[in-house]
Amino acid sequence: MRPDIAPGAAVHEMSLNETYHPPLPAVVEAVRETATRSHRTLDALGFGLSAAIGEHLGVPARDVLVGPGSGALLQQLFSALTGPGTHTVHAWPSWEAYPMMAANASSSVVRVPLKDERHDLDAMADAVTDDTRMVLVCNPNNPTGTAVGPGAVEEFLRRLPDHVTVVLDEAYRDFATEGSVPDGIELYREDPRVCVVRTFSKSYGLLSLRVGYLVGHPSLLDPLRPLQMFVRVSAPAQAAAVAALAHSAEIREQCRETAAERERLHRVLTEQGWVSAHSEANFVWLPLEKGVEEFTQHCADRGVVVCGKPGEGVRVTIAERAANDAFAALAADYRASLDR
């Protein structure tokens, strides 16, 4: 839900999982320089960006497919792999776009409830049938921020049949504590059923430029490539992504700063009495069966916009320290009002 917001009233935007770090100067310069040549076709299919990503990850460029955001690439997977009479298994709550993508492909989804705010991999494996074409694992998960740890995914894969493609959605992986989540790229190397989708929108701060990529084996990616002519990454966005990759060390430091703020805000909220599972993403999740609309509007009326999911909870994107403090104060006020 989006709360009612008076024009110009919002001070802190904490609902969209954006990074609060602006693009690095080298990224801005790459966009500016490339824009001066925007009358040319340049690298329409993103071969240079695919090669840069491949070098960065240590995978063949042919195993990389770039697209205008990870959402567009996920939609391509739904359209290519699913259709009438088939379904995709994923946890719930998870990214709300998954069911919409399935509907666009005239297929359906099987939503497997989280267990203790985390993926219930056993139940997800049990939900797979002959009609299952994909299994999605959002790790860390949106909106809860919880992560499936190393070893768990490997065991999960051993339970799945060969006809299922396993998609690891790692949009928030860069914010995770080292060692808390498995590396999907290593899993793809070992298992041809596995592909990994990642994005430059979150940790790299290129959300409005729309750049994402898939890493998978040619048997999966080659059927998608004919669409690449029509689902392109713009030249300035490609240049921005290549420049951002060259400054990955600085990006990692920004992610550590975000994670430190996440831990601080989580600690403050739990001290206030909120129940919140540990997050490995750039947001925290407050599960609420009741009062989501009221709490979300309470924050918006006071200049803080958070993401309310009625009947489920409230997701709060980590932002500047002042914004996090403003939200923490509102969360304390709201809890106090419930006791009055």
CSV table of C-alpha atoms in Angstrom, one decimal:
chain,number,residue,atom,x,y,z
A,1,MET,CA,0.0,0.0,0.0
A,2,ARG,CA,1.0,3.6,-0.5
A,3,PRO,CA,-0.2,5.9,2.3
A,4,ASP,CA,-1.9,9.3,1.6
A,5,ILE,CA,0.9,11.9,1.3
A,6,ALA,CA,0.3,15.6,1.1
A,7,PRO,CA,2.2,17.2,-1.8
A,8,GLY,CA,5.7,18.1,-0.7
A,9,ALA,CA,5.1,16.6,2.7
A,10,ALA,CA,7.4,13.6,2.7
A,11,VAL,CA,10.8,14.1,4.1
A,12,HIS,CA,12.3,10.6,4.2
A,13,GLU,CA,11.5,8.0,1.5
A,14,MET,CA,12.1,4.6,3.1
A,15,SER,CA,9.7,2.4,1.1
A,16,LEU,CA,11.4,1.6,-2.2
A,17,ASN,CA,14.7,-0.2,-1.2
A,18,GLU,CA,16.8,2.5,-2.8
A,19,THR,CA,20.3,3.0,-1.7
A,20,TYR,CA,20.9,6.4,0.0
A,21,HIS,CA,24.4,6.6,-1.6
A,22,PRO,CA,24.4,8.6,-4.9
A,23,PRO,CA,26.2,7.3,-7.9
A,24,LEU,CA,30.0,7.5,-7.7
A,25,PRO,CA,31.6,10.4,-9.7
A,26,ALA,CA,33.2,8.0,-12.2
A,27,VAL,CA,29.7,6.5,-12.9
A,28,VAL,CA,28.2,10.0,-13.5
A,29,GLU,CA,31.1,10.9,-15.8
A,30,ALA,CA,30.6,7.6,-17.8
A,31,VAL,CA,26.9,8.4,-18.3
A,32,ARG,CA,27.7,12.0,-19.3
A,33,GLU,CA,30.4,11.0,-21.8
A,34,THR,CA,28.2,8.3,-23.4
A,35,ALA,CA,25.2,10.6,-23.7
A,36,THR,CA,27.3,12.8,-26.0
A,37,ARG,CA,27.3,9.8,-28.5
A,38,SER,CA,23.6,8.9,-28.0
A,39,HIS,CA,22.9,9.4,-31.7
A,40,ARG,CA,24.9,6.3,-32.4
A,41,THR,CA,23.9,2.6,-32.0
A,42,LEU,CA,27.0,1.8,-30.0
A,43,ASP,CA,27.0,-1.7,-28.3
A,44,ALA,CA,23.2,-2.4,-28.8
A,45,LEU,CA,23.3,-5.9,-27.4
A,46,GLY,CA,25.6,-5.2,-24.4
A,47,PHE,CA,28.5,-7.4,-25.4
A,48,GLY,CA,30.9,-5.2,-23.6
A,49,LEU,CA,28.9,-5.1,-20.4
A,50,SER,CA,28.4,-8.9,-20.5
A,51,ALA,CA,32.2,-9.3,-20.9
A,52,ALA,CA,32.9,-7.0,-18.0
A,53,ILE,CA,30.4,-8.8,-15.8
A,54,GLY,CA,31.9,-12.2,-16.8
A,55,GLU,CA,35.4,-11.0,-16.0
A,56,HIS,CA,34.2,-9.6,-12.6
A,57,LEU,CA,32.6,-12.9,-11.7
A,58,GLY,CA,35.0,-15.3,-13.4
A,59,VAL,CA,32.4,-16.8,-15.7
A,60,PRO,CA,32.3,-16.9,-19.6
A,61,ALA,CA,30.7,-13.9,-21.2
A,62,ARG,CA,28.4,-16.3,-23.1
A,63,ASP,CA,26.9,-17.3,-19.7
A,64,VAL,CA,25.8,-13.7,-19.0
A,65,LEU,CA,22.6,-12.0,-20.3
A,66,VAL,CA,22.0,-8.4,-19.6
A,67,GLY,CA,18.7,-6.6,-19.5
A,68,PRO,CA,16.9,-3.5,-18.4
A,69,GLY,CA,16.7,-4.5,-14.7
A,70,SER,CA,16.4,-7.9,-13.1
A,71,GLY,CA,12.6,-7.6,-13.2
A,72,ALA,CA,12.7,-7.6,-17.0
A,73,LEU,CA,15.0,-10.6,-17.1
A,74,LEU,CA,12.8,-12.5,-14.6
A,75,GLN,CA,9.8,-11.7,-16.9
A,76,GLN,CA,11.7,-13.2,-19.8
A,77,LEU,CA,12.3,-16.4,-17.8
A,78,PHE,CA,8.6,-16.7,-16.9
A,79,SER,CA,7.6,-16.1,-20.6
A,80,ALA,CA,10.2,-18.6,-21.9
A,81,LEU,CA,9.8,-21.4,-19.3
A,82,THR,CA,6.2,-21.3,-18.2
A,83,GLY,CA,2.8,-21.0,-19.7
A,84,PRO,CA,-0.8,-22.4,-19.5
A,85,GLY,CA,-1.0,-25.4,-17.2
A,86,THR,CA,2.4,-24.8,-15.5
A,87,HIS,CA,3.4,-23.0,-12.3
A,88,THR,CA,6.3,-21.6,-10.4
A,89,VAL,CA,7.0,-22.3,-6.7
A,90,HIS,CA,8.2,-19.5,-4.5
A,91,ALA,CA,8.1,-18.5,-0.8
A,92,TRP,CA,5.5,-16.0,0.5
A,93,PRO,CA,5.7,-13.3,1.4
A,94,SER,CA,8.4,-12.6,-1.2
A,95,TRP,CA,8.7,-10.1,-4.0
A,96,GLU,CA,5.1,-9.2,-5.0
A,97,ALA,CA,6.1,-9.0,-8.7
A,98,TYR,CA,6.5,-12.8,-9.0
A,99,PRO,CA,2.7,-13.6,-9.3
A,100,MET,CA,2.3,-10.7,-11.7
A,101,MET,CA,5.0,-12.0,-13.9
A,102,ALA,CA,3.4,-15.4,-13.9
A,103,ALA,CA,0.1,-13.9,-14.9
A,104,ASN,CA,1.8,-12.1,-17.8
A,105,ALA,CA,3.0,-15.5,-19.0
A,106,SER,CA,-0.4,-17.1,-18.6
A,107,SER,CA,0.9,-19.4,-15.9
A,108,SER,CA,0.4,-19.5,-12.1
A,109,VAL,CA,2.4,-19.6,-8.9
A,110,VAL,CA,2.4,-21.8,-5.8
A,111,ARG,CA,3.1,-19.7,-2.7
A,112,VAL,CA,4.7,-21.6,0.1
A,113,PRO,CA,4.4,-19.8,3.5
A,114,LEU,CA,7.6,-18.7,5.2
A,115,LYS,CA,8.4,-20.6,8.4
A,116,ASP,CA,9.7,-18.3,11.2
A,117,GLU,CA,10.0,-15.5,8.6
A,118,ARG,CA,12.3,-17.7,6.5
A,119,HIS,CA,12.1,-19.9,3.4
A,120,ASP,CA,10.6,-23.3,4.2
A,121,LEU,CA,12.7,-25.2,1.7
A,122,ASP,CA,11.3,-28.6,2.7
A,123,ALA,CA,7.8,-27.4,2.0
A,124,MET,CA,8.9,-25.8,-1.2
A,125,ALA,CA,10.4,-29.0,-2.4
A,126,ASP,CA,7.2,-30.9,-1.5
A,127,ALA,CA,5.2,-28.3,-3.6
A,128,VAL,CA,7.1,-29.2,-6.8
A,129,THR,CA,5.1,-31.4,-9.2
A,130,ASP,CA,5.3,-32.4,-12.8
A,131,ASP,CA,3.7,-29.1,-13.7
A,132,THR,CA,6.4,-27.0,-12.0
A,133,ARG,CA,8.8,-25.3,-14.4
A,134,MET,CA,10.6,-22.9,-12.1
A,135,VAL,CA,11.4,-22.5,-8.4
A,136,LEU,CA,12.4,-19.0,-7.2
A,137,VAL,CA,14.5,-18.4,-4.2
A,138,CYS,CA,14.9,-14.7,-3.3
A,139,ASN,CA,18.0,-14.7,-1.1
A,140,PRO,CA,18.0,-12.5,0.9
A,141,ASN,CA,14.3,-12.4,0.8
A,142,ASN,CA,12.2,-9.3,0.0
A,143,PRO,CA,10.4,-8.2,2.2
A,144,THR,CA,11.7,-10.0,5.3
A,145,GLY,CA,15.4,-9.6,4.6
A,146,THR,CA,16.0,-13.2,5.9
A,147,ALA,CA,18.5,-15.4,4.2
A,148,VAL,CA,18.9,-19.0,3.3
A,149,GLY,CA,22.3,-20.0,4.7
A,150,PRO,CA,25.1,-22.0,3.0
A,151,GLY,CA,24.4,-25.7,2.6
A,152,ALA,CA,20.7,-25.3,2.7
A,153,VAL,CA,20.3,-24.5,-0.9
A,154,GLU,CA,22.5,-27.4,-2.0
A,155,GLU,CA,20.4,-29.8,0.0
A,156,PHE,CA,17.3,-28.3,-1.5
A,157,LEU,CA,18.7,-28.8,-5.0
A,158,ARG,CA,19.2,-32.4,-4.4
A,159,ARG,CA,15.5,-32.8,-3.8
A,160,LEU,CA,14.4,-31.2,-7.0
A,161,PRO,CA,13.7,-33.0,-10.3
A,162,ASP,CA,15.7,-32.3,-13.5
A,163,HIS,CA,12.8,-30.5,-15.3
A,164,VAL,CA,12.8,-27.6,-12.9
A,165,THR,CA,14.9,-24.4,-13.4
A,166,VAL,CA,16.0,-22.9,-10.1
A,167,VAL,CA,16.3,-19.1,-10.1
A,168,LEU,CA,18.3,-17.5,-7.4
A,169,ASP,CA,17.2,-13.9,-7.1
A,170,GLU,CA,20.2,-12.2,-5.4
A,171,ALA,CA,19.2,-8.5,-5.7
A,172,TYR,CA,20.2,-7.8,-2.1
A,173,ARG,CA,23.2,-10.1,-1.7
A,174,ASP,CA,25.7,-7.3,-1.5
A,175,PHE,CA,24.3,-6.2,1.8
A,176,ALA,CA,24.6,-9.6,3.5
A,177,THR,CA,27.1,-10.4,6.1
A,178,GLU,CA,30.0,-12.3,4.7
A,179,GLY,CA,29.3,-16.1,4.8
A,180,SER,CA,25.6,-15.7,5.6
A,181,VAL,CA,24.3,-16.6,2.2
A,182,PRO,CA,25.6,-19.0,-0.4
A,183,ASP,CA,27.2,-17.7,-3.6
A,184,GLY,CA,24.7,-18.4,-6.4
A,185,ILE,CA,27.5,-18.2,-9.0
A,186,GLU,CA,29.2,-21.2,-7.4
A,187,LEU,CA,25.9,-23.1,-7.4
A,188,TYR,CA,25.4,-22.3,-11.1
A,189,ARG,CA,28.9,-23.6,-11.9
A,190,GLU,CA,27.9,-27.0,-10.3
A,191,ASP,CA,24.3,-27.4,-11.5
A,192,PRO,CA,23.0,-26.7,-15.0
A,193,ARG,CA,19.5,-26.2,-13.5
A,194,VAL,CA,20.6,-23.1,-11.6
A,195,CYS,CA,20.6,-19.5,-12.8
A,196,VAL,CA,21.3,-16.4,-10.9
A,197,VAL,CA,19.7,-13.0,-11.4
A,198,ARG,CA,21.3,-9.9,-10.0
A,199,THR,CA,20.9,-6.1,-10.4
A,200,PHE,CA,22.8,-2.8,-10.4
A,201,SER,CA,19.7,-1.1,-9.0
A,202,LYS,CA,20.3,-1.7,-5.3
A,203,SER,CA,23.9,-1.8,-4.1
A,204,TYR,CA,25.3,-0.1,-7.2
A,205,GLY,CA,22.8,2.7,-7.0
A,206,LEU,CA,21.7,2.6,-10.7
A,207,LEU,CA,18.0,2.0,-10.1
A,208,SER,CA,16.7,4.6,-12.5
A,209,LEU,CA,19.1,3.5,-15.2
A,210,ARG,CA,17.7,-0.1,-15.2
A,211,VAL,CA,20.5,-2.6,-15.5
A,212,GLY,CA,20.4,-6.3,-14.5
A,213,TYR,CA,21.9,-9.6,-15.6
A,214,LEU,CA,21.3,-13.3,-15.6
A,215,VAL,CA,24.1,-15.8,-15.2
A,216,GLY,CA,23.2,-19.3,-16.5
A,217,HIS,CA,24.2,-22.0,-18.9
A,218,PRO,CA,23.8,-21.5,-22.6
A,219,SER,CA,21.0,-24.1,-22.7
A,220,LEU,CA,19.0,-21.7,-20.7
A,221,LEU,CA,20.2,-18.3,-22.0
A,222,ASP,CA,20.4,-19.0,-25.7
A,223,PRO,CA,16.6,-19.2,-26.2
A,224,LEU,CA,16.3,-15.8,-24.5
A,225,ARG,CA,18.8,-14.0,-26.7
A,226,PRO,CA,16.5,-13.4,-29.8
A,227,LEU,CA,14.6,-11.0,-27.5
A,228,GLN,CA,17.6,-9.0,-26.5
A,229,MET,CA,17.3,-6.8,-29.6
A,230,PHE,CA,14.0,-5.6,-28.2
A,231,VAL,CA,14.8,-5.6,-24.5
A,232,ARG,CA,18.0,-3.6,-24.5
A,233,VAL,CA,20.1,-1.8,-21.9
A,234,SER,CA,20.7,1.8,-22.9
A,235,ALA,CA,24.2,2.8,-23.8
A,236,PRO,CA,24.5,5.3,-20.9
A,237,ALA,CA,23.2,2.6,-18.5
A,238,GLN,CA,25.8,0.1,-19.8
A,239,ALA,CA,28.6,2.6,-19.4
A,240,ALA,CA,27.4,3.3,-15.8
A,241,ALA,CA,27.4,-0.4,-15.0
A,242,VAL,CA,30.9,-1.0,-16.4
A,243,ALA,CA,32.2,2.1,-14.4
A,244,ALA,CA,30.5,0.9,-11.3
A,245,LEU,CA,32.1,-2.6,-11.6
A,246,ALA,CA,35.5,-0.9,-11.8
A,247,HIS,CA,34.8,0.7,-8.4
A,248,SER,CA,33.4,-2.4,-6.6
A,249,ALA,CA,35.6,-1.9,-3.6
A,250,GLU,CA,34.0,1.4,-2.9
A,251,ILE,CA,30.5,-0.1,-3.5
A,252,ARG,CA,31.3,-2.8,-1.0
A,253,GLU,CA,32.3,-0.2,1.6
A,254,GLN,CA,29.0,1.6,1.1
A,255,CYS,CA,27.2,-1.7,1.5
A,256,ARG,CA,29.0,-2.2,4.8
A,257,GLU,CA,27.9,1.3,6.0
A,258,THR,CA,24.3,0.4,5.1
A,259,ALA,CA,24.6,-2.9,6.9
A,260,ALA,CA,25.9,-1.2,10.0
A,261,GLU,CA,22.9,1.2,10.0
A,262,ARG,CA,20.6,-1.8,9.5
A,263,GLU,CA,22.0,-3.5,12.6
A,264,ARG,CA,21.7,-0.3,14.6
A,265,LEU,CA,18.1,0.3,13.6
A,266,HIS,CA,17.2,-3.3,14.2
A,267,ARG,CA,18.7,-3.2,17.7
A,268,VAL,CA,16.8,0.0,18.5
A,269,LEU,CA,13.5,-1.5,17.3
A,270,THR,CA,13.9,-4.7,19.2
A,271,GLU,CA,14.8,-2.7,22.3
A,272,GLN,CA,11.5,-0.9,21.8
A,273,GLY,CA,9.7,-4.3,21.9
A,274,TRP,CA,9.2,-4.9,18.2
A,275,VAL,CA,9.6,-8.5,17.0
A,276,SER,CA,11.8,-8.5,13.9
A,277,ALA,CA,13.9,-11.3,12.3
A,278,HIS,CA,17.5,-10.5,11.5
A,279,SER,CA,17.8,-9.0,8.0
A,280,GLU,CA,20.7,-9.5,5.6
A,281,ALA,CA,19.3,-6.9,3.1
A,282,ASN,CA,19.1,-3.1,3.0
A,283,PHE,CA,15.8,-3.0,4.9
A,284,VAL,CA,14.2,-4.3,8.1
A,285,TRP,CA,10.8,-6.0,8.4
A,286,LEU,CA,8.3,-5.6,11.1
A,287,PRO,CA,5.7,-8.4,10.9
A,288,LEU,CA,2.2,-7.1,11.7
A,289,GLU,CA,-1.1,-8.9,11.2
A,290,LYS,CA,-3.1,-5.9,12.3
A,291,GLY,CA,-2.5,-2.1,12.2
A,292,VAL,CA,-0.3,-2.0,9.0
A,293,GLU,CA,-2.4,0.7,7.4
A,294,GLU,CA,-2.5,2.8,10.6
A,295,PHE,CA,1.2,2.5,11.3
A,296,THR,CA,2.1,3.3,7.7
A,297,GLN,CA,-0.1,6.4,7.7
A,298,HIS,CA,1.1,7.4,11.1
A,299,CYS,CA,4.7,7.5,9.7
A,300,ALA,CA,3.6,9.3,6.4
A,301,ASP,CA,1.8,12.0,8.3
A,302,ARG,CA,5.1,12.8,10.0
A,303,GLY,CA,7.3,12.8,7.0
A,304,VAL,CA,8.5,9.2,6.8
A,305,VAL,CA,7.2,6.9,4.0
A,306,VAL,CA,7.6,3.2,4.6
A,307,CYS,CA,6.2,0.2,2.7
A,308,GLY,CA,3.1,-1.3,4.4
A,309,LYS,CA,1.8,-4.7,3.3
A,310,PRO,CA,-1.7,-5.1,4.9
A,311,GLY,CA,-2.0,-8.3,7.0
A,312,GLU,CA,1.7,-9.0,6.7
A,313,GLY,CA,3.9,-6.2,8.0
A,314,VAL,CA,5.9,-3.1,7.3
A,315,ARG,CA,9.2,-3.0,5.3
A,316,VAL,CA,11.6,-0.1,6.1
A,317,THR,CA,14.5,0.7,3.8
A,318,ILE,CA,17.7,1.7,5.5
A,319,ALA,CA,18.4,5.3,4.7
A,320,GLU,CA,20.6,8.1,6.1
A,321,ARG,CA,21.1,8.0,9.8
A,322,ALA,CA,18.7,11.0,10.4
A,323,ALA,CA,16.0,9.1,8.5
A,324,ASN,CA,16.5,5.9,10.4
A,325,ASP,CA,16.4,7.9,13.7
A,326,ALA,CA,13.2,9.6,12.6
A,327,PHE,CA,11.5,6.3,11.8
A,328,ALA,CA,12.7,4.8,15.1
A,329,ALA,CA,11.1,7.7,17.0
A,330,LEU,CA,7.8,7.2,15.1
A,331,ALA,CA,7.9,3.5,15.8
A,332,ALA,CA,8.4,4.2,19.5
A,333,ASP,CA,5.5,6.7,19.5
A,334,TYR,CA,3.2,4.2,17.7
A,335,ARG,CA,4.0,1.4,20.2
A,336,ALA,CA,3.3,3.8,23.1
A,337,SER,CA,0.0,4.8,21.5
A,338,LEU,CA,-1.1,1.2,21.5
A,339,ASP,CA,-0.6,1.0,25.3
A,340,ARG,CA,-2.6,4.1,26.0
